Amino acid sequence: MTLRDQWLEEIAGSPFDEPLQVASEERRYSVSGSVYARIPHSLETLTQELRSASAWCDIMFLHLNVEACLHDERKDSDVSGLQIHVGRQDYQPLSEAERLDLNLRVVSMYDQYLAIVVEGDEGPYSTRAFRLQLQAMPYSEHESLVHLRYSLVFGWPARVAMSAYFAFGGRDRVGFTIEGYGADGEPRYVGGTRGMIERNVMRFYLALAVHLDTRAVPEAERLDERLRRWFAATERYPRQLHELDEQRYLEQKRREYERQEALRNE
């Protein structure tokens, strides 16, 4: 079976009202989550737009836990740098957020295939080996198939912290994979670290989709349009992704964006 056929098979089993599938895998010391989707953008568009660190900063900034993202295009190198600050869901000083130093690499760029990876030695919350990988290929002249994969490695400190979180505050948090059904017929969704990685890879995927959909929006309106669309997209999956009300999210992100731009202009 070709890679294209594998992706199409994943998407064919979608439980959603769109050509989209979410999957995850947990091993002893690592966890990964994937989104397979068909999107209304050509591979040429993806290649032109997503090979820049600036675009990935804009994408990752939409995530409610990303406080800021700075980038260094490094035009004389095949690798560009990103510096993201990850924190709570509330506005906070960057000194209290975690800084992740990541590298963007275009792994493959052909007429029929694109592979890009954003990766770093450290991940959020004491995890290691942050890796966000995009693969894409044409579906039709104006559509593409994409596979977005997010993975982390858990050391002992991260495992202890996650165990405590899932035992208390995160006990009822779930992902998208259905593990079975209750006596009432309601689905039982995966929880724990698989649920966590599925929620976050979906957030990154929705940010990617919103970024591509808003390229033609005038620059002065683009940030607010992206914020509103990303929030609306996450609210389609409230069981998994609802965290804040819209007004709070918008106000927080506007403040964070002003701070981020001030840092970029220093």
PDB file of C-alpha atoms in Angstrom:
ATOM      1  CA  MET A   1       0.000   0.000   0.000  1.00  0.00           C
ATOM      2  CA  THR A   2       1.403   3.406  -0.956  1.00  0.00           C
ATOM      3  CA  LEU A   3       1.672   6.295   1.486  1.00  0.00           C
ATOM      4  CA  ARG A   4      -1.137   8.042  -0.386  1.00  0.00           C
ATOM      5  CA  ASP A   5      -3.369   4.977  -0.030  1.00  0.00           C
ATOM      6  CA  GLN A   6      -2.600   4.764   3.694  1.00  0.00           C
ATOM      7  CA  TRP A   7      -3.622   8.370   4.234  1.00  0.00           C
ATOM      8  CA  LEU A   8      -6.790   7.976   2.174  1.00  0.00           C
ATOM      9  CA  GLU A   9      -7.688   4.885   4.184  1.00  0.00           C
ATOM     10  CA  GLU A  10      -7.254   6.827   7.426  1.00  0.00           C
ATOM     11  CA  ILE A  11      -9.418   9.694   6.166  1.00  0.00           C
ATOM     12  CA  ALA A  12     -12.095   7.309   4.842  1.00  0.00           C
ATOM     13  CA  GLY A  13     -12.766   6.165   8.405  1.00  0.00           C
ATOM     14  CA  SER A  14     -13.349   9.716   9.642  1.00  0.00           C
ATOM     15  CA  PRO A  15     -15.956  10.163  12.392  1.00  0.00           C
ATOM     16  CA  PHE A  16     -16.089  13.896  11.621  1.00  0.00           C
ATOM     17  CA  ASP A  17     -18.157  15.945   9.182  1.00  0.00           C
ATOM     18  CA  GLU A  18     -15.024  16.673   7.162  1.00  0.00           C
ATOM     19  CA  PRO A  19     -12.208  14.609   5.589  1.00  0.00           C
ATOM     20  CA  LEU A  20     -10.181  14.375   8.773  1.00  0.00           C
ATOM     21  CA  GLN A  21      -8.888  11.660  11.101  1.00  0.00           C
ATOM     22  CA  VAL A  22      -7.025  11.813  14.426  1.00  0.00           C
ATOM     23  CA  ALA A  23      -4.823   8.994  15.748  1.00  0.00           C
ATOM     24  CA  SER A  24      -2.243   8.522  18.487  1.00  0.00           C
ATOM     25  CA  GLU A  25       0.337   6.077  19.745  1.00  0.00           C
ATOM     26  CA  GLU A  26       1.902   5.734  23.182  1.00  0.00           C
ATOM     27  CA  ARG A  27       5.122   3.892  23.916  1.00  0.00           C
ATOM     28  CA  ARG A  28       7.020   3.474  27.151  1.00  0.00           C
ATOM     29  CA  TYR A  29       8.808   6.827  26.986  1.00  0.00           C
ATOM     30  CA  SER A  30       7.101   8.684  24.133  1.00  0.00           C
ATOM     31  CA  VAL A  31       3.742   9.670  22.723  1.00  0.00           C
ATOM     32  CA  SER A  32       2.686  10.887  19.279  1.00  0.00           C
ATOM     33  CA  GLY A  33      -0.505  12.192  17.742  1.00  0.00           C
ATOM     34  CA  SER A  34      -1.420  12.518  14.071  1.00  0.00           C
ATOM     35  CA  VAL A  35      -3.997  14.319  11.974  1.00  0.00           C
ATOM     36  CA  TYR A  36      -4.682  13.055   8.450  1.00  0.00           C
ATOM     37  CA  ALA A  37      -6.739  15.425   6.313  1.00  0.00           C
ATOM     38  CA  ARG A  38      -7.702  16.576   2.853  1.00  0.00           C
ATOM     39  CA  ILE A  39      -7.499  20.353   2.575  1.00  0.00           C
ATOM     40  CA  PRO A  40      -8.608  22.809  -0.172  1.00  0.00           C
ATOM     41  CA  HIS A  41      -5.139  24.104  -0.995  1.00  0.00           C
ATOM     42  CA  SER A  42      -2.721  22.951  -3.674  1.00  0.00           C
ATOM     43  CA  LEU A  43       0.654  21.466  -2.822  1.00  0.00           C
ATOM     44  CA  GLU A  44       2.242  24.459  -4.549  1.00  0.00           C
ATOM     45  CA  THR A  45       0.464  26.771  -2.094  1.00  0.00           C
ATOM     46  CA  LEU A  46       1.623  24.707   0.874  1.00  0.00           C
ATOM     47  CA  THR A  47       5.195  24.676  -0.403  1.00  0.00           C
ATOM     48  CA  GLN A  48       5.307  28.424  -0.962  1.00  0.00           C
ATOM     49  CA  GLU A  49       3.681  29.285   2.364  1.00  0.00           C
ATOM     50  CA  LEU A  50       5.038  26.770   4.862  1.00  0.00           C
ATOM     51  CA  ARG A  51       8.756  26.727   4.206  1.00  0.00           C
ATOM     52  CA  SER A  52       9.240  29.931   6.232  1.00  0.00           C
ATOM     53  CA  ALA A  53       9.774  30.174   9.981  1.00  0.00           C
ATOM     54  CA  SER A  54       7.559  33.265   9.994  1.00  0.00           C
ATOM     55  CA  ALA A  55       4.565  31.215   8.831  1.00  0.00           C
ATOM     56  CA  TRP A  56       5.135  28.572  11.497  1.00  0.00           C
ATOM     57  CA  CYS A  57       5.397  31.241  14.189  1.00  0.00           C
ATOM     58  CA  ASP A  58       2.036  32.625  13.059  1.00  0.00           C
ATOM     59  CA  ILE A  59       0.550  29.119  13.144  1.00  0.00           C
ATOM     60  CA  MET A  60       1.883  28.153  16.554  1.00  0.00           C
ATOM     61  CA  PHE A  61       0.959  31.493  18.126  1.00  0.00           C
ATOM     62  CA  LEU A  62      -2.760  30.677  17.739  1.00  0.00           C
ATOM     63  CA  HIS A  63      -2.404  27.851  20.297  1.00  0.00           C
ATOM     64  CA  LEU A  64      -3.729  29.123  23.611  1.00  0.00           C
ATOM     65  CA  ASN A  65      -0.606  27.987  25.523  1.00  0.00           C
ATOM     66  CA  VAL A  66       1.888  29.720  23.208  1.00  0.00           C
ATOM     67  CA  GLU A  67       2.680  33.117  24.715  1.00  0.00           C
ATOM     68  CA  ALA A  68       5.056  34.311  21.982  1.00  0.00           C
ATOM     69  CA  CYS A  69       7.014  33.092  18.968  1.00  0.00           C
ATOM     70  CA  LEU A  70      10.128  34.714  17.512  1.00  0.00           C
ATOM     71  CA  HIS A  71      11.925  33.513  14.406  1.00  0.00           C
ATOM     72  CA  ASP A  72      15.217  33.717  12.544  1.00  0.00           C
ATOM     73  CA  GLU A  73      14.965  32.846   8.855  1.00  0.00           C
ATOM     74  CA  ARG A  74      18.750  32.204   8.427  1.00  0.00           C
ATOM     75  CA  LYS A  75      18.680  32.686   4.665  1.00  0.00           C
ATOM     76  CA  ASP A  76      22.199  31.300   4.256  1.00  0.00           C
ATOM     77  CA  SER A  77      21.197  27.986   5.863  1.00  0.00           C
ATOM     78  CA  ASP A  78      18.780  25.112   5.275  1.00  0.00           C
ATOM     79  CA  VAL A  79      17.640  25.472   8.891  1.00  0.00           C
ATOM     80  CA  SER A  80      15.656  28.369  10.380  1.00  0.00           C
ATOM     81  CA  GLY A  81      15.171  29.027  14.073  1.00  0.00           C
ATOM     82  CA  LEU A  82      12.044  29.499  16.166  1.00  0.00           C
ATOM     83  CA  GLN A  83      11.869  30.517  19.792  1.00  0.00           C
ATOM     84  CA  ILE A  84       8.494  29.820  21.383  1.00  0.00           C
ATOM     85  CA  HIS A  85       7.365  30.613  24.895  1.00  0.00           C
ATOM     86  CA  VAL A  86       4.862  28.171  26.387  1.00  0.00           C
ATOM     87  CA  GLY A  87       2.855  28.998  29.482  1.00  0.00           C
ATOM     88  CA  ARG A  88      -0.500  28.892  31.165  1.00  0.00           C
ATOM     89  CA  GLN A  89      -3.792  29.723  29.514  1.00  0.00           C
ATOM     90  CA  ASP A  90      -3.686  33.159  31.159  1.00  0.00           C
ATOM     91  CA  TYR A  91      -1.474  36.095  30.214  1.00  0.00           C
ATOM     92  CA  GLN A  92       1.768  35.915  32.170  1.00  0.00           C
ATOM     93  CA  PRO A  93       5.281  37.412  32.144  1.00  0.00           C
ATOM     94  CA  LEU A  94       7.552  35.611  29.696  1.00  0.00           C
ATOM     95  CA  SER A  95       9.996  35.054  32.555  1.00  0.00           C
ATOM     96  CA  GLU A  96       7.414  32.619  33.972  1.00  0.00           C
ATOM     97  CA  ALA A  97       6.891  30.791  30.671  1.00  0.00           C
ATOM     98  CA  GLU A  98       9.028  27.979  29.250  1.00  0.00           C
ATOM     99  CA  ARG A  99      11.256  28.865  26.317  1.00  0.00           C
ATOM    100  CA  LEU A 100      11.688  26.257  23.593  1.00  0.00           C
ATOM    101  CA  ASP A 101      14.394  26.701  20.961  1.00  0.00           C
ATOM    102  CA  LEU A 102      13.289  24.920  17.803  1.00  0.00           C
ATOM    103  CA  ASN A 103      14.626  24.427  14.292  1.00  0.00           C
ATOM    104  CA  LEU A 104      12.608  24.411  11.085  1.00  0.00           C
ATOM    105  CA  ARG A 105      13.869  22.182   8.271  1.00  0.00           C
ATOM    106  CA  VAL A 106      12.439  21.545   4.839  1.00  0.00           C
ATOM    107  CA  VAL A 107      13.212  17.836   4.591  1.00  0.00           C
ATOM    108  CA  SER A 108      11.794  17.220   1.101  1.00  0.00           C
ATOM    109  CA  MET A 109      10.314  19.574  -1.477  1.00  0.00           C
ATOM    110  CA  TYR A 110       9.227  18.037  -4.781  1.00  0.00           C
ATOM    111  CA  ASP A 111       6.339  18.477  -7.229  1.00  0.00           C
ATOM    112  CA  GLN A 112       4.495  15.562  -5.622  1.00  0.00           C
ATOM    113  CA  TYR A 113       5.660  15.620  -2.001  1.00  0.00           C
ATOM    114  CA  LEU A 114       6.517  18.071   0.781  1.00  0.00           C
ATOM    115  CA  ALA A 115       8.008  17.286   4.197  1.00  0.00           C
ATOM    116  CA  ILE A 116       8.762  19.914   6.838  1.00  0.00           C
ATOM    117  CA  VAL A 117       9.779  19.417  10.450  1.00  0.00           C
ATOM    118  CA  VAL A 118       9.903  21.756  13.446  1.00  0.00           C
ATOM    119  CA  GLU A 119      11.938  20.154  16.215  1.00  0.00           C
ATOM    120  CA  GLY A 120      14.016  20.793  19.314  1.00  0.00           C
ATOM    121  CA  ASP A 121      15.854  18.978  22.081  1.00  0.00           C
ATOM    122  CA  GLU A 122      13.411  20.140  24.747  1.00  0.00           C
ATOM    123  CA  GLY A 123       9.616  20.047  24.844  1.00  0.00           C
ATOM    124  CA  PRO A 124       7.080  21.722  27.127  1.00  0.00           C
ATOM    125  CA  TYR A 125       6.606  20.733  30.764  1.00  0.00           C
ATOM    126  CA  SER A 126       9.883  18.814  31.189  1.00  0.00           C
ATOM    127  CA  THR A 127       9.383  16.699  28.071  1.00  0.00           C
ATOM    128  CA  ARG A 128      12.099  16.156  25.459  1.00  0.00           C
ATOM    129  CA  ALA A 129      12.478  15.809  21.698  1.00  0.00           C
ATOM    130  CA  PHE A 130       9.711  18.162  20.549  1.00  0.00           C
ATOM    131  CA  ARG A 131       8.830  17.267  16.958  1.00  0.00           C
ATOM    132  CA  LEU A 132       6.064  18.654  14.747  1.00  0.00           C
ATOM    133  CA  GLN A 133       6.219  17.155  11.258  1.00  0.00           C
ATOM    134  CA  LEU A 134       4.142  18.004   8.209  1.00  0.00           C
ATOM    135  CA  GLN A 135       3.955  15.756   5.156  1.00  0.00           C
ATOM    136  CA  ALA A 136       1.828  16.670   2.148  1.00  0.00           C
ATOM    137  CA  MET A 137       1.069  15.453  -1.363  1.00  0.00           C
ATOM    138  CA  PRO A 138      -1.416  16.463  -4.089  1.00  0.00           C
ATOM    139  CA  TYR A 139      -4.953  15.091  -4.015  1.00  0.00           C
ATOM    140  CA  SER A 140      -6.159  17.114  -6.987  1.00  0.00           C
ATOM    141  CA  GLU A 141      -5.131  20.320  -8.734  1.00  0.00           C
ATOM    142  CA  HIS A 142      -6.487  22.462  -5.897  1.00  0.00           C
ATOM    143  CA  GLU A 143      -6.453  20.035  -2.953  1.00  0.00           C
ATOM    144  CA  SER A 144      -3.782  18.321  -0.878  1.00  0.00           C
ATOM    145  CA  LEU A 145      -3.521  15.400   1.492  1.00  0.00           C
ATOM    146  CA  VAL A 146      -1.669  16.228   4.695  1.00  0.00           C
ATOM    147  CA  HIS A 147      -0.319  14.303   7.651  1.00  0.00           C
ATOM    148  CA  LEU A 148       0.594  16.413  10.683  1.00  0.00           C
ATOM    149  CA  ARG A 149       2.378  14.494  13.449  1.00  0.00           C
ATOM    150  CA  TYR A 150       3.288  15.840  16.908  1.00  0.00           C
ATOM    151  CA  SER A 151       5.504  13.815  19.233  1.00  0.00           C
ATOM    152  CA  LEU A 152       7.256  14.175  22.589  1.00  0.00           C
ATOM    153  CA  VAL A 153       9.552  12.032  24.742  1.00  0.00           C
ATOM    154  CA  PHE A 154       8.820  11.744  28.456  1.00  0.00           C
ATOM    155  CA  GLY A 155      11.638  11.575  30.980  1.00  0.00           C
ATOM    156  CA  TRP A 156      11.039  10.670  34.613  1.00  0.00           C
ATOM    157  CA  PRO A 157      10.174  14.231  35.811  1.00  0.00           C
ATOM    158  CA  ALA A 158       7.617  14.660  33.033  1.00  0.00           C
ATOM    159  CA  ARG A 159       6.034  11.265  33.731  1.00  0.00           C
ATOM    160  CA  VAL A 160       5.639  12.093  37.417  1.00  0.00           C
ATOM    161  CA  ALA A 161       4.130  15.498  36.627  1.00  0.00           C
ATOM    162  CA  MET A 162       1.763  14.050  34.029  1.00  0.00           C
ATOM    163  CA  SER A 163       0.654  11.249  36.363  1.00  0.00           C
ATOM    164  CA  ALA A 164      -0.238  13.804  39.009  1.00  0.00           C
ATOM    165  CA  TYR A 165      -2.089  15.957  36.489  1.00  0.00           C
ATOM    166  CA  PHE A 166      -4.140  13.086  35.081  1.00  0.00           C
ATOM    167  CA  ALA A 167      -4.969  11.855  38.584  1.00  0.00           C
ATOM    168  CA  PHE A 168      -6.503  15.196  39.547  1.00  0.00           C
ATOM    169  CA  GLY A 169      -7.163  18.232  37.316  1.00  0.00           C
ATOM    170  CA  GLY A 170      -6.792  16.393  34.008  1.00  0.00           C
ATOM    171  CA  ARG A 171      -8.702  13.283  34.979  1.00  0.00           C
ATOM    172  CA  ASP A 172     -11.692  14.050  32.744  1.00  0.00           C
ATOM    173  CA  ARG A 173      -9.720  15.382  29.771  1.00  0.00           C
ATOM    174  CA  VAL A 174     -10.074  13.277  26.631  1.00  0.00           C
ATOM    175  CA  GLY A 175      -8.862  13.035  23.062  1.00  0.00           C
ATOM    176  CA  PHE A 176     -10.653  12.037  19.856  1.00  0.00           C
ATOM    177  CA  THR A 177     -10.048   8.292  19.523  1.00  0.00           C
ATOM    178  CA  ILE A 178     -13.114   6.296  20.561  1.00  0.00           C
ATOM    179  CA  GLU A 179     -12.146   3.302  22.709  1.00  0.00           C
ATOM    180  CA  GLY A 180     -15.651   1.942  23.180  1.00  0.00           C
ATOM    181  CA  TYR A 181     -19.180   2.846  24.171  1.00  0.00           C
ATOM    182  CA  GLY A 182     -20.923   3.049  27.521  1.00  0.00           C
ATOM    183  CA  ALA A 183     -24.204   1.392  28.446  1.00  0.00           C
ATOM    184  CA  ASP A 184     -25.943   4.611  27.424  1.00  0.00           C
ATOM    185  CA  GLY A 185     -24.424   4.410  23.960  1.00  0.00           C
ATOM    186  CA  GLU A 186     -22.160   7.393  24.505  1.00  0.00           C
ATOM    187  CA  PRO A 187     -18.586   7.084  23.182  1.00  0.00           C
ATOM    188  CA  ARG A 188     -15.672   6.580  25.579  1.00  0.00           C
ATOM    189  CA  TYR A 189     -12.760   8.667  24.371  1.00  0.00           C
ATOM    190  CA  VAL A 190      -9.086   8.004  25.002  1.00  0.00           C
ATOM    191  CA  GLY A 191      -7.610   9.906  27.956  1.00  0.00           C
ATOM    192  CA  GLY A 192      -4.195  10.284  29.583  1.00  0.00           C
ATOM    193  CA  THR A 193      -1.149  11.185  27.511  1.00  0.00           C
ATOM    194  CA  ARG A 194      -2.760   9.968  24.283  1.00  0.00           C
ATOM    195  CA  GLY A 195      -5.714  12.239  24.906  1.00  0.00           C
ATOM    196  CA  MET A 196      -3.337  15.115  25.609  1.00  0.00           C
ATOM    197  CA  ILE A 197      -1.309  14.654  22.425  1.00  0.00           C
ATOM    198  CA  GLU A 198      -4.476  14.276  20.319  1.00  0.00           C
ATOM    199  CA  ARG A 199      -5.888  17.535  21.664  1.00  0.00           C
ATOM    200  CA  ASN A 200      -2.708  19.406  20.895  1.00  0.00           C
ATOM    201  CA  VAL A 201      -2.038  17.990  17.444  1.00  0.00           C
ATOM    202  CA  MET A 202      -5.624  18.931  16.575  1.00  0.00           C
ATOM    203  CA  ARG A 203      -5.035  22.467  17.847  1.00  0.00           C
ATOM    204  CA  PHE A 204      -1.925  22.739  15.679  1.00  0.00           C
ATOM    205  CA  TYR A 205      -3.770  21.309  12.672  1.00  0.00           C
ATOM    206  CA  LEU A 206      -6.639  23.774  13.057  1.00  0.00           C
ATOM    207  CA  ALA A 207      -4.100  26.597  13.311  1.00  0.00           C
ATOM    208  CA  LEU A 208      -2.443  25.363  10.107  1.00  0.00           C
ATOM    209  CA  ALA A 209      -5.802  25.219   8.301  1.00  0.00           C
ATOM    210  CA  VAL A 210      -6.808  28.699   9.501  1.00  0.00           C
ATOM    211  CA  HIS A 211      -3.433  30.115   8.462  1.00  0.00           C
ATOM    212  CA  LEU A 212      -3.827  28.780   4.929  1.00  0.00           C
ATOM    213  CA  ASP A 213      -7.471  29.873   4.668  1.00  0.00           C
ATOM    214  CA  THR A 214      -6.692  33.493   5.620  1.00  0.00           C
ATOM    215  CA  ARG A 215      -3.711  34.255   3.404  1.00  0.00           C
ATOM    216  CA  ALA A 216      -5.797  36.673   1.305  1.00  0.00           C
ATOM    217  CA  VAL A 217      -7.199  38.614   4.278  1.00  0.00           C
ATOM    218  CA  PRO A 218      -5.754  42.163   4.437  1.00  0.00           C
ATOM    219  CA  GLU A 219      -2.795  42.271   6.790  1.00  0.00           C
ATOM    220  CA  ALA A 220      -4.417  44.810   9.120  1.00  0.00           C
ATOM    221  CA  GLU A 221      -7.342  42.420   9.695  1.00  0.00           C
ATOM    222  CA  ARG A 222      -5.472  39.122   9.522  1.00  0.00           C
ATOM    223  CA  LEU A 223      -4.593  38.577  13.186  1.00  0.00           C
ATOM    224  CA  ASP A 224      -8.130  39.087  14.484  1.00  0.00           C
ATOM    225  CA  GLU A 225      -9.578  37.000  11.669  1.00  0.00           C
ATOM    226  CA  ARG A 226      -7.208  34.140  12.441  1.00  0.00           C
ATOM    227  CA  LEU A 227      -7.863  34.312  16.168  1.00  0.00           C
ATOM    228  CA  ARG A 228     -11.637  34.259  15.675  1.00  0.00           C
ATOM    229  CA  ARG A 229     -11.528  31.453  13.128  1.00  0.00           C
ATOM    230  CA  TRP A 230      -9.198  29.323  15.239  1.00  0.00           C
ATOM    231  CA  PHE A 231     -11.389  29.731  18.304  1.00  0.00           C
ATOM    232  CA  ALA A 232     -14.517  28.899  16.289  1.00  0.00           C
ATOM    233  CA  ALA A 233     -12.797  25.818  14.847  1.00  0.00           C
ATOM    234  CA  THR A 234     -11.857  24.525  18.306  1.00  0.00           C
ATOM    235  CA  GLU A 235     -15.409  25.072  19.535  1.00  0.00           C
ATOM    236  CA  ARG A 236     -16.601  22.485  17.026  1.00  0.00           C
ATOM    237  CA  TYR A 237     -15.034  19.966  19.425  1.00  0.00           C
ATOM    238  CA  PRO A 238     -15.990  21.319  22.874  1.00  0.00           C
ATOM    239  CA  ARG A 239     -15.634  17.966  24.669  1.00  0.00           C
ATOM    240  CA  GLN A 240     -11.945  17.929  23.807  1.00  0.00           C
ATOM    241  CA  LEU A 241     -10.859  21.507  23.118  1.00  0.00           C
ATOM    242  CA  HIS A 242     -12.974  24.019  25.035  1.00  0.00           C
ATOM    243  CA  GLU A 243     -10.870  25.912  27.583  1.00  0.00           C
ATOM    244  CA  LEU A 244     -11.764  29.624  27.566  1.00  0.00           C
ATOM    245  CA  ASP A 245     -14.605  31.825  26.395  1.00  0.00           C
ATOM    246  CA  GLU A 246     -13.965  33.687  23.156  1.00  0.00           C
ATOM    247  CA  GLN A 247     -13.600  37.156  24.654  1.00  0.00           C
ATOM    248  CA  ARG A 248     -10.983  36.014  27.134  1.00  0.00           C
ATOM    249  CA  TYR A 249      -9.012  34.221  24.419  1.00  0.00           C
ATOM    250  CA  LEU A 250      -9.103  37.244  22.098  1.00  0.00           C
ATOM    251  CA  GLU A 251      -8.086  39.731  24.784  1.00  0.00           C
ATOM    252  CA  GLN A 252      -5.242  37.524  25.961  1.00  0.00           C
ATOM    253  CA  LYS A 253      -3.914  36.902  22.461  1.00  0.00           C
ATOM    254  CA  ARG A 254      -4.033  40.577  21.519  1.00  0.00           C
ATOM    255  CA  ARG A 255      -1.935  41.443  24.567  1.00  0.00           C
ATOM    256  CA  GLU A 256       0.487  38.627  23.801  1.00  0.00           C
ATOM    257  CA  TYR A 257       0.783  39.740  20.189  1.00  0.00           C
ATOM    258  CA  GLU A 258       1.622  43.323  21.184  1.00  0.00           C
ATOM    259  CA  ARG A 259       4.337  42.016  23.490  1.00  0.00           C
ATOM    260  CA  GLN A 260       5.649  39.653  20.822  1.00  0.00           C
ATOM    261  CA  GLU A 261       5.898  42.432  18.231  1.00  0.00           C
ATOM    262  CA  ALA A 262       7.702  44.667  20.718  1.00  0.00           C
ATOM    263  CA  LEU A 263      10.261  41.887  21.226  1.00  0.00           C
ATOM    264  CA  ARG A 264      10.692  41.454  17.468  1.00  0.00           C
ATOM    265  CA  ASN A 265      11.382  45.170  17.076  1.00  0.00           C
ATOM    266  CA  GLU A 266      14.025  45.355  19.812  1.00  0.00           C
TER     267      GLU A 266
END
